XYZ file of C-alpha atoms in Angstrom:
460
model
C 89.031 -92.683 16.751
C 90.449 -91.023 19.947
C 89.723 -94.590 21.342
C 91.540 -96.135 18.726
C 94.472 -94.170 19.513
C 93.964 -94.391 23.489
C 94.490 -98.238 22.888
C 97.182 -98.160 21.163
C 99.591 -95.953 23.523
C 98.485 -98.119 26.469
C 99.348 -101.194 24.510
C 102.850 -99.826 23.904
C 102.727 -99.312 27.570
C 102.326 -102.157 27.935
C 103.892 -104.168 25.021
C 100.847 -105.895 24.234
C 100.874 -107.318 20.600
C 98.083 -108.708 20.868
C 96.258 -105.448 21.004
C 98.337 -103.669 18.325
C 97.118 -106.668 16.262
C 93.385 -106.015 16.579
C 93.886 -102.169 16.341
C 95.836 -102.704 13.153
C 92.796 -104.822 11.799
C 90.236 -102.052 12.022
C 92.632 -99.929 11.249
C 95.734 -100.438 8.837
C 96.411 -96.720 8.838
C 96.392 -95.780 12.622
C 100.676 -96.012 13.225
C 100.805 -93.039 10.297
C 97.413 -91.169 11.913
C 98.753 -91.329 14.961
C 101.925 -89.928 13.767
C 100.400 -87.396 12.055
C 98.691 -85.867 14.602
C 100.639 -85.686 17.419
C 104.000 -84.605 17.761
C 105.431 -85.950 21.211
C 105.819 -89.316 21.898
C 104.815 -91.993 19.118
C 103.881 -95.197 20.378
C 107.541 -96.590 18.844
C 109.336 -93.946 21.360
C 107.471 -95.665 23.844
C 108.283 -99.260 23.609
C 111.743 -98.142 22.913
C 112.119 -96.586 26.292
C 110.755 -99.596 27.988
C 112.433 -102.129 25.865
C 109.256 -103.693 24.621
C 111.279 -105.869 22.176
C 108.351 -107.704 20.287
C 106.211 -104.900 19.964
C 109.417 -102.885 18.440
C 109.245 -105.860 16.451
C 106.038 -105.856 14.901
C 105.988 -102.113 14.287
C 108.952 -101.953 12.529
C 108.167 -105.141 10.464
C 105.218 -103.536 9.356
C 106.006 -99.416 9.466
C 110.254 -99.217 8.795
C 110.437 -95.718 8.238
C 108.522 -94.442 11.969
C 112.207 -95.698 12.951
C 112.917 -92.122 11.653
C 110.024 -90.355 13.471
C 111.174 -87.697 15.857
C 110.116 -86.422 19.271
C 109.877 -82.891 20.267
C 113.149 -83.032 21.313
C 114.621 -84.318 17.752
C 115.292 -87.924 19.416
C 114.366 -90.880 17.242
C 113.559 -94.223 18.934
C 117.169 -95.283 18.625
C 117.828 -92.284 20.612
C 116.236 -93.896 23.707
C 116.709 -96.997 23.288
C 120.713 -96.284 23.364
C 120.211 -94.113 26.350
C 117.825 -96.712 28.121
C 120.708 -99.104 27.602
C 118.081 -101.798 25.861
C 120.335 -103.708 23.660
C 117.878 -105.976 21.344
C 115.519 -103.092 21.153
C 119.049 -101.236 19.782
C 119.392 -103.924 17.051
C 116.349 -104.470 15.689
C 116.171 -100.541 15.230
C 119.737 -99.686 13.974
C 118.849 -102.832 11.380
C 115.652 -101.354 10.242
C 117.002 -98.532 9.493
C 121.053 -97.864 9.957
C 120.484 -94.035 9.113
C 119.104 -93.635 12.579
C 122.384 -94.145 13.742
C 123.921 -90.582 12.536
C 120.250 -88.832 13.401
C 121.230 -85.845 15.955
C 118.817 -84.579 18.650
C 118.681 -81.096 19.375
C 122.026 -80.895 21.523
C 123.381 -82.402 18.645
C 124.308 -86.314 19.937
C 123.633 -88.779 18.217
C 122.136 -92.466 19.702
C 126.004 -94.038 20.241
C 127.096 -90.470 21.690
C 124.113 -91.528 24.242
C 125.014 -95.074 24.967
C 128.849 -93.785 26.197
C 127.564 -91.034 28.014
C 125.165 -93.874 30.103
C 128.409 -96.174 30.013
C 125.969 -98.951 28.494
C 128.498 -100.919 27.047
C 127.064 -103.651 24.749
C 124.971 -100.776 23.248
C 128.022 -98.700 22.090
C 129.723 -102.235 20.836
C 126.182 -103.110 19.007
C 126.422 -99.379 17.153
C 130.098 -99.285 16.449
C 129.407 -102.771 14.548
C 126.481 -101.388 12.928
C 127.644 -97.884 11.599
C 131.448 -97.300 13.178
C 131.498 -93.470 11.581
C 128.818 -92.362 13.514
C 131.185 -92.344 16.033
C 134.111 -89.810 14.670
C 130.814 -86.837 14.805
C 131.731 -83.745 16.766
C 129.140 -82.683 19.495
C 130.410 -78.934 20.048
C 133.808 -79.705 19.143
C 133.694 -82.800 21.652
C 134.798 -86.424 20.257
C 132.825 -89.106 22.144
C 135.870 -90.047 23.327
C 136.317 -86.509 25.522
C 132.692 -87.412 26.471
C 133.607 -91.126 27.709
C 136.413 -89.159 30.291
C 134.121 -86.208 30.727
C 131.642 -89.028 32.463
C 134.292 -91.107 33.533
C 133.235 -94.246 31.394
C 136.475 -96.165 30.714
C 135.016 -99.389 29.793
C 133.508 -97.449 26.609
C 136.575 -95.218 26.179
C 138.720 -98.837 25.721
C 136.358 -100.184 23.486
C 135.990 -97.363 21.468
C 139.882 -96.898 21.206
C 140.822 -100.637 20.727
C 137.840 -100.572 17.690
C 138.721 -97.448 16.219
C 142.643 -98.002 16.635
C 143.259 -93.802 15.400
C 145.822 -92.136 16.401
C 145.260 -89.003 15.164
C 141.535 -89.003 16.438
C 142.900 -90.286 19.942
C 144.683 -87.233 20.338
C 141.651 -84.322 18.685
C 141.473 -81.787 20.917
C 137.954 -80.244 21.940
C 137.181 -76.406 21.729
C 139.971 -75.638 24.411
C 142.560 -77.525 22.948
C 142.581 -80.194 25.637
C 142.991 -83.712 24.517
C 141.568 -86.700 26.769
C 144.528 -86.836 29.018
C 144.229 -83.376 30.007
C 140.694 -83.697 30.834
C 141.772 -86.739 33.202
C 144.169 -85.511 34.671
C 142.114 -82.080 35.693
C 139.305 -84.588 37.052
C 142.182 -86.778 38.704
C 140.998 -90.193 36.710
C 143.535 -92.629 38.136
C 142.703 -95.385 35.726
C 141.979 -93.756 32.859
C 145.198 -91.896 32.929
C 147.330 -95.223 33.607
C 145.516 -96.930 30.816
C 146.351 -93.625 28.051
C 149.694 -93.571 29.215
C 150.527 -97.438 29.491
C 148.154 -99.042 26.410
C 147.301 -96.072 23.504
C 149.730 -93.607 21.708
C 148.004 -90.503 23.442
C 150.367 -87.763 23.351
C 151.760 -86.744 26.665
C 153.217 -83.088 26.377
C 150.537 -82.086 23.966
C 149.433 -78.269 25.118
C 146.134 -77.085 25.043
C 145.146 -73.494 23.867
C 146.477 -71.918 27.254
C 149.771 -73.624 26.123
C 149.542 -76.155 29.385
C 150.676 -79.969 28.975
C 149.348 -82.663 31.016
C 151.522 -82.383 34.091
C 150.486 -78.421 34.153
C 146.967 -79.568 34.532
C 147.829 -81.165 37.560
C 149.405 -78.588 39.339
C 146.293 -76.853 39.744
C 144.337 -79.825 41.061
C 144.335 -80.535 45.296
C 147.446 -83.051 46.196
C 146.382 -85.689 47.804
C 146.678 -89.539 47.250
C 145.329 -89.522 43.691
C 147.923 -86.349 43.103
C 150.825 -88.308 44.144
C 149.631 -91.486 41.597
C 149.424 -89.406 38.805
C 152.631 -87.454 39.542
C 154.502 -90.817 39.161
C 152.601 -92.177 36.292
C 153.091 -89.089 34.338
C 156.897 -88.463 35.248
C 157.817 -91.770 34.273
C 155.970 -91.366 30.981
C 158.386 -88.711 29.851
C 155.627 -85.470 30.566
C 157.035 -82.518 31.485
C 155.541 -78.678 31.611
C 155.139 -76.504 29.384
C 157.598 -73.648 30.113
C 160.577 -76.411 30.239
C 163.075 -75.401 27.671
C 164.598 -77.639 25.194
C 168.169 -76.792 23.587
C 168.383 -78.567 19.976
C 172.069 -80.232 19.913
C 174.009 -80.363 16.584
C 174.401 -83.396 14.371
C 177.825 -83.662 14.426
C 177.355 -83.548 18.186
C 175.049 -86.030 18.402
C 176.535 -88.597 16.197
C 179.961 -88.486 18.091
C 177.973 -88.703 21.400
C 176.265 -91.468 20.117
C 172.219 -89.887 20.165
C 171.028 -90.183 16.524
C 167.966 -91.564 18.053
C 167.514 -88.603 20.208
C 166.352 -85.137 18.621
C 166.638 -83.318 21.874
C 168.189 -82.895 24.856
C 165.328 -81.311 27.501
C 166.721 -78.479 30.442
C 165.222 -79.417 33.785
C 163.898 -75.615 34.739
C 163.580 -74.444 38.379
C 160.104 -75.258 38.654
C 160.682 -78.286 37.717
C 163.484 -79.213 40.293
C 161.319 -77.611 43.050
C 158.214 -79.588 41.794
C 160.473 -83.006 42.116
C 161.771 -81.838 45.723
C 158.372 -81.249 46.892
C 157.080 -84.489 45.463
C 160.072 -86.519 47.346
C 159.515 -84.753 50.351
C 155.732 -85.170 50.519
C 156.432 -88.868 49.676
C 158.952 -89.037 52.828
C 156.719 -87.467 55.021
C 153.591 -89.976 53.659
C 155.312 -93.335 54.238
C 157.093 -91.700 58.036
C 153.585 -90.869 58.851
C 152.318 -94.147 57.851
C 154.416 -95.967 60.008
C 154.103 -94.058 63.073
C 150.246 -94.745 62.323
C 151.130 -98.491 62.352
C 153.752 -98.426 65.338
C 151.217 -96.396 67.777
C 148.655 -98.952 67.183
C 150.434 -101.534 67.961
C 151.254 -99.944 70.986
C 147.837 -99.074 71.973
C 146.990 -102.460 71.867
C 149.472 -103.721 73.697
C 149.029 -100.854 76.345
C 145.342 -101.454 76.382
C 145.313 -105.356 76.945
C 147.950 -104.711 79.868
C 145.942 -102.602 81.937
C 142.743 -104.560 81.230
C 144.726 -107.851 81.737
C 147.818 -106.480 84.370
C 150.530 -109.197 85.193
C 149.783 -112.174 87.928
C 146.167 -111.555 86.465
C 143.382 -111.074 88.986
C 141.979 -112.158 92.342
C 139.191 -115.208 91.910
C 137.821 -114.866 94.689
C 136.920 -112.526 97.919
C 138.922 -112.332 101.054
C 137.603 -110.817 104.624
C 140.896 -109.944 105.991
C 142.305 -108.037 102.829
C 140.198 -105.485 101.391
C 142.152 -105.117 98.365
C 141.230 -109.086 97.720
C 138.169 -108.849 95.877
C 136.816 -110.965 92.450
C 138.399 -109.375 89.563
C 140.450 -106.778 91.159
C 144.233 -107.144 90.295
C 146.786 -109.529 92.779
C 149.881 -107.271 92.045
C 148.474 -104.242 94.366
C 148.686 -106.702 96.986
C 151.871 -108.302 96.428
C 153.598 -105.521 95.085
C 152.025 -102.180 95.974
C 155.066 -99.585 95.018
C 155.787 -101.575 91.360
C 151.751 -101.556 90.684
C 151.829 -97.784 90.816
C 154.746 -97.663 88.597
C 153.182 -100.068 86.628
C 149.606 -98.175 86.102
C 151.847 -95.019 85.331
C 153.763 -96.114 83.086
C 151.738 -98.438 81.412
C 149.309 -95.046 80.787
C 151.763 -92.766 79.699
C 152.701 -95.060 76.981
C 148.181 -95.712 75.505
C 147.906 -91.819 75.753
C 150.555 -91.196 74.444
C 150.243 -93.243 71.127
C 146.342 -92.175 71.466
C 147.843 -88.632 71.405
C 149.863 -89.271 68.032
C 146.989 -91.131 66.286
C 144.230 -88.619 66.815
C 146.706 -86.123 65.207
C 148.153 -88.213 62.654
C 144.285 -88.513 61.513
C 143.175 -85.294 62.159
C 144.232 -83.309 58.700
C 145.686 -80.531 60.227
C 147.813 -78.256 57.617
C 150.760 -78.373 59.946
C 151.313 -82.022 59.865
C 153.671 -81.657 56.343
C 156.279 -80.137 58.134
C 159.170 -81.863 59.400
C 159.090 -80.100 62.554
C 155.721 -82.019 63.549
C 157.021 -85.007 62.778
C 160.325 -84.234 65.130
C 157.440 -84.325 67.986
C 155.732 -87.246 66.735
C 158.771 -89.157 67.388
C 159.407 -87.555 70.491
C 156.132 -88.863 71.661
C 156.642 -91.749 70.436
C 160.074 -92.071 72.382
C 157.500 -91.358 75.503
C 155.393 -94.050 74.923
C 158.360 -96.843 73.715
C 160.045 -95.797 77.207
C 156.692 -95.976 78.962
C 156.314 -99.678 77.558
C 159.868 -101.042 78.192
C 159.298 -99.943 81.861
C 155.807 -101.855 81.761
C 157.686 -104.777 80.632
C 160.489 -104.321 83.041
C 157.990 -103.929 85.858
C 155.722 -107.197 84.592
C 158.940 -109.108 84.110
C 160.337 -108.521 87.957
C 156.824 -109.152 89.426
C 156.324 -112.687 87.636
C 159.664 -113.754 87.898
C 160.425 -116.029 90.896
C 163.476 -115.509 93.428
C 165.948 -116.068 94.657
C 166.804 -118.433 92.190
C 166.131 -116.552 89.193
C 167.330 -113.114 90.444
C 169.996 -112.706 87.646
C 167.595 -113.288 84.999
C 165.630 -109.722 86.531
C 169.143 -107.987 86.463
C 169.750 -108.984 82.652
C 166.160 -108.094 81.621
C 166.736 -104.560 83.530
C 170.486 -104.129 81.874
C 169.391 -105.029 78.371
C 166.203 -102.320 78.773
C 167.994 -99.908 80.166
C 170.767 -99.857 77.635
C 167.856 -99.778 74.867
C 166.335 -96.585 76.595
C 169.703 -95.103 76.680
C 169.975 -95.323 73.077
C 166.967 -94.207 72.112
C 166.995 -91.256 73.945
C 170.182 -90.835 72.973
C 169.115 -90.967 69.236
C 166.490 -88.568 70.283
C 168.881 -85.803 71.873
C 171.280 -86.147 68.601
C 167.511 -85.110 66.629
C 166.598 -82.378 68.885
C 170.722 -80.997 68.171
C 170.524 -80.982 64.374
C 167.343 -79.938 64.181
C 167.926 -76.765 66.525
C 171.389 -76.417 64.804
C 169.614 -75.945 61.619
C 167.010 -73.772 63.356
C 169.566 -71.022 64.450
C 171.346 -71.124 61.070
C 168.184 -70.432 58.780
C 167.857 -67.249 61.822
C 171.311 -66.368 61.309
C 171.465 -66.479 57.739
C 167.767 -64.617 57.718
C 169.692 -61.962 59.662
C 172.535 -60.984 57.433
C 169.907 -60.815 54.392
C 168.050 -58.182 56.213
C 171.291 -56.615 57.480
C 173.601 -56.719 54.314
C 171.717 -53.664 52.694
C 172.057 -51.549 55.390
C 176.090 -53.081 55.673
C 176.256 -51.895 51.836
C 174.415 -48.173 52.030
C 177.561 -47.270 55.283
C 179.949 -48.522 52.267
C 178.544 -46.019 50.100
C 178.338 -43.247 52.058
């Protein structure tokens, strides 16, 4: 009999029919003995977890109710075939018997609870079609639809929202109070957020049991790209925090101001201003420091490809009388020794220069959100744009013939120098305002700390 039974799990193993068959002829009672005395696996939990659709098949055909045989862990073979993700082995056993579809294991989910957890999509569709209430159970006060953004499954969360079309269960809150937009925004779901916000009728200042909306949930997450996203998304869905005050306005008032549609008028608090400030200022700071990033590559290219490649290119061949004349060294040291140097200077100033202000533009230092830092940036970057236009002025007089095209160098030199003149000075007018509103913070610093003493001689 143990032999019997030895067969039989390795032919679920396997899958093998063929085997079940013959076992099933000596004996017709072995799927119930086998049942019966053991109390893990059955051969049905088996197949289910390796999708063993015909075998499935045949045991359900003959044996409908082992559909409702449990594991030691309370899992029937819908169970994990849902979690396994094996779709035909999902309908043949939700069809045998549909009341596997509400059975609970022991941390109380239930086979389509599974499937969205695993994100296996046709599974959850397959379910939904088969028994759709199985769907509105509670797993410790958890819809599957907080699970779907819990496990970040938005494929399933859409489905599941488009079939169920609720508005009231879209918006059940779980033992904390949060609702599924909270719970993306604390875990920073870009997509799922957009999709709540743009598609469903989730509501956007609901407040969870610590009284926090949606946009208070992301004011304790990092800031960062992602922050910045959500910040916009949610602003221009009409959330605000929790602590912003609303004043109710009259209905006469309304009426003769013409905002019967409108129930109330909302108070922008403090916070709130100083919230939008900081978000404008970061966003300043973001797209300045993005196209420094841009500009100094540019320029490193450009200063690279010189000084690899200098103007009048280099010698082809060897010389005896001019040691200087060797295969691929440069001609200009030989032609024009004084504007080479000025040449290699320049033309280095300007590559380590932008090297300088990529290496801290990607280096994450705290310091670089301050306008301060970027005031230097674009001093260095003023370095290297002066460095260049004297490359180019240099390259310019060395490959331009004379005499007859002497006023062309003069023009090029003019224009240049009249370009550096008004860059630097653009820079100087900077470096005024910015120490102008330097010594006014310190002044105005100074008379806060003095004014109290100023007051107590008043008194006395």
């Amino acid at each position: 009999m143990e032999k019997m039974e030895k067969n039989l799990y390795e032919a679920s193993l396997e899958g093998n029919i063929n085997t079940l068959l013959m076992l099933l002829q000596q004996d017709p009672l072995i799927l119930e003995r086998v049942t019966l005395d053991r109390h893990g696996d059955t051969p049905l939990h088996i197949a289910s977890t390796l999708g063993h659709t015909n075998f499935i098949k045949e045991v359900i055909t003959r044996k409908p109710n082992l559909a409702m045989e449990c594991d030691s862990q309370k899992r029937v073979p819908l169970h994990i075939a849902s979690a396994k993700g094996h779709t035909e082995a999902v309908k043949l056993l939700a069809a045998a018997n549909p009341e596997a579809c509400d059975a609970c294991d022991r941390d109380g989910m239930n086979p389509i609870y599974l499937a969205a957890v695993k994100g296996h999509y046709e599974v959850v569709k397959e379910l939904m079609q088969t028994q759709p209430h199985a769907a509105r159970a509670l797993v410790q006060q958890d819809t599957i639809l907080h699970l779907c953004v819990k496990h970040d499954q938005l494929d399933v969360l859409k489905l599941l929202i488009e079939i169920m079309n609720d508005h009231e269960f879209l918006n059940t809150k779980d033992a904390y109070g949060n609702n599924i937009l909270h719970l993306a925004v604390a875990d920073k779901q870009v997509q799922t957020i957009n999709f709540l916000l743009l598609t469903t009728t989730i509501e956007v200042n609901a407040t969870n049991n610590n009284g926090e909306t949606s946009m208070d949930m992301l004011a304790k997450v990092p800031r960062d790209l992602k922050y910045q996203q959500i910040m916009q998304s949610l602003t221009r869905a009409g959330a605000v925090e929790a602590q912003s005050s609303f004043t109710q306005v009259p209905q006469n008032s309304r009426t003769k101001m013409g905002l019967d549609s409108f129930k109330y008028h909302k108070k922008p608090t403090y916070a709130q201003y100083s919230r939008e400030e900081l978000t404008e200022n970061d966003d300043w700071l973001n797209r300045k420091r993005s196209s420094l990033m841009v500009v100094a590559s540019l320029i490193a290219t450009m200063a690279f490809q010189a000084g690899t490649n200098p103007p009048s290119g280099v010698w082809q061949g060897d010389s005896s009388n001019d040691p200087l004349r060797k295969t691929g060294f440069a001609v200009m040291p030989s032609n024009h020794p004084t504007l080479y140097h000025v040449f290699i200077i320049c033309n280095t100033t300007g590559f380590v220069s932008t090297l300088s202000i990529i290496l801290l533009l990607i280096s994450g230092l705290p310091f670089l959100k301050h306008r301060v830092f970027l005031w230097v940036l674009m001093v260095t970057m003023w370095i290297a744009t002066t460095s260049m236009s004297i490359t180019y002025l240099v390259s310019i007089w060395v490959l331009t013939p004379t005499p007859n095209s002497e006023s062309f160098r003069h023009v090029a030199v003019g224009i240049t120098g009249v370009w550096i003149a008004l860059m630097t000075l653009l820079v100087v007018g900077h470096t005024v305002r910015i120490i102008t509103v330097a010594m006014g913070k310190l002044l105005h610093r100074k008379r806060t700390i003095l004014s109290p003493t100023l007051m107590n001689h008043v008194e006395i």
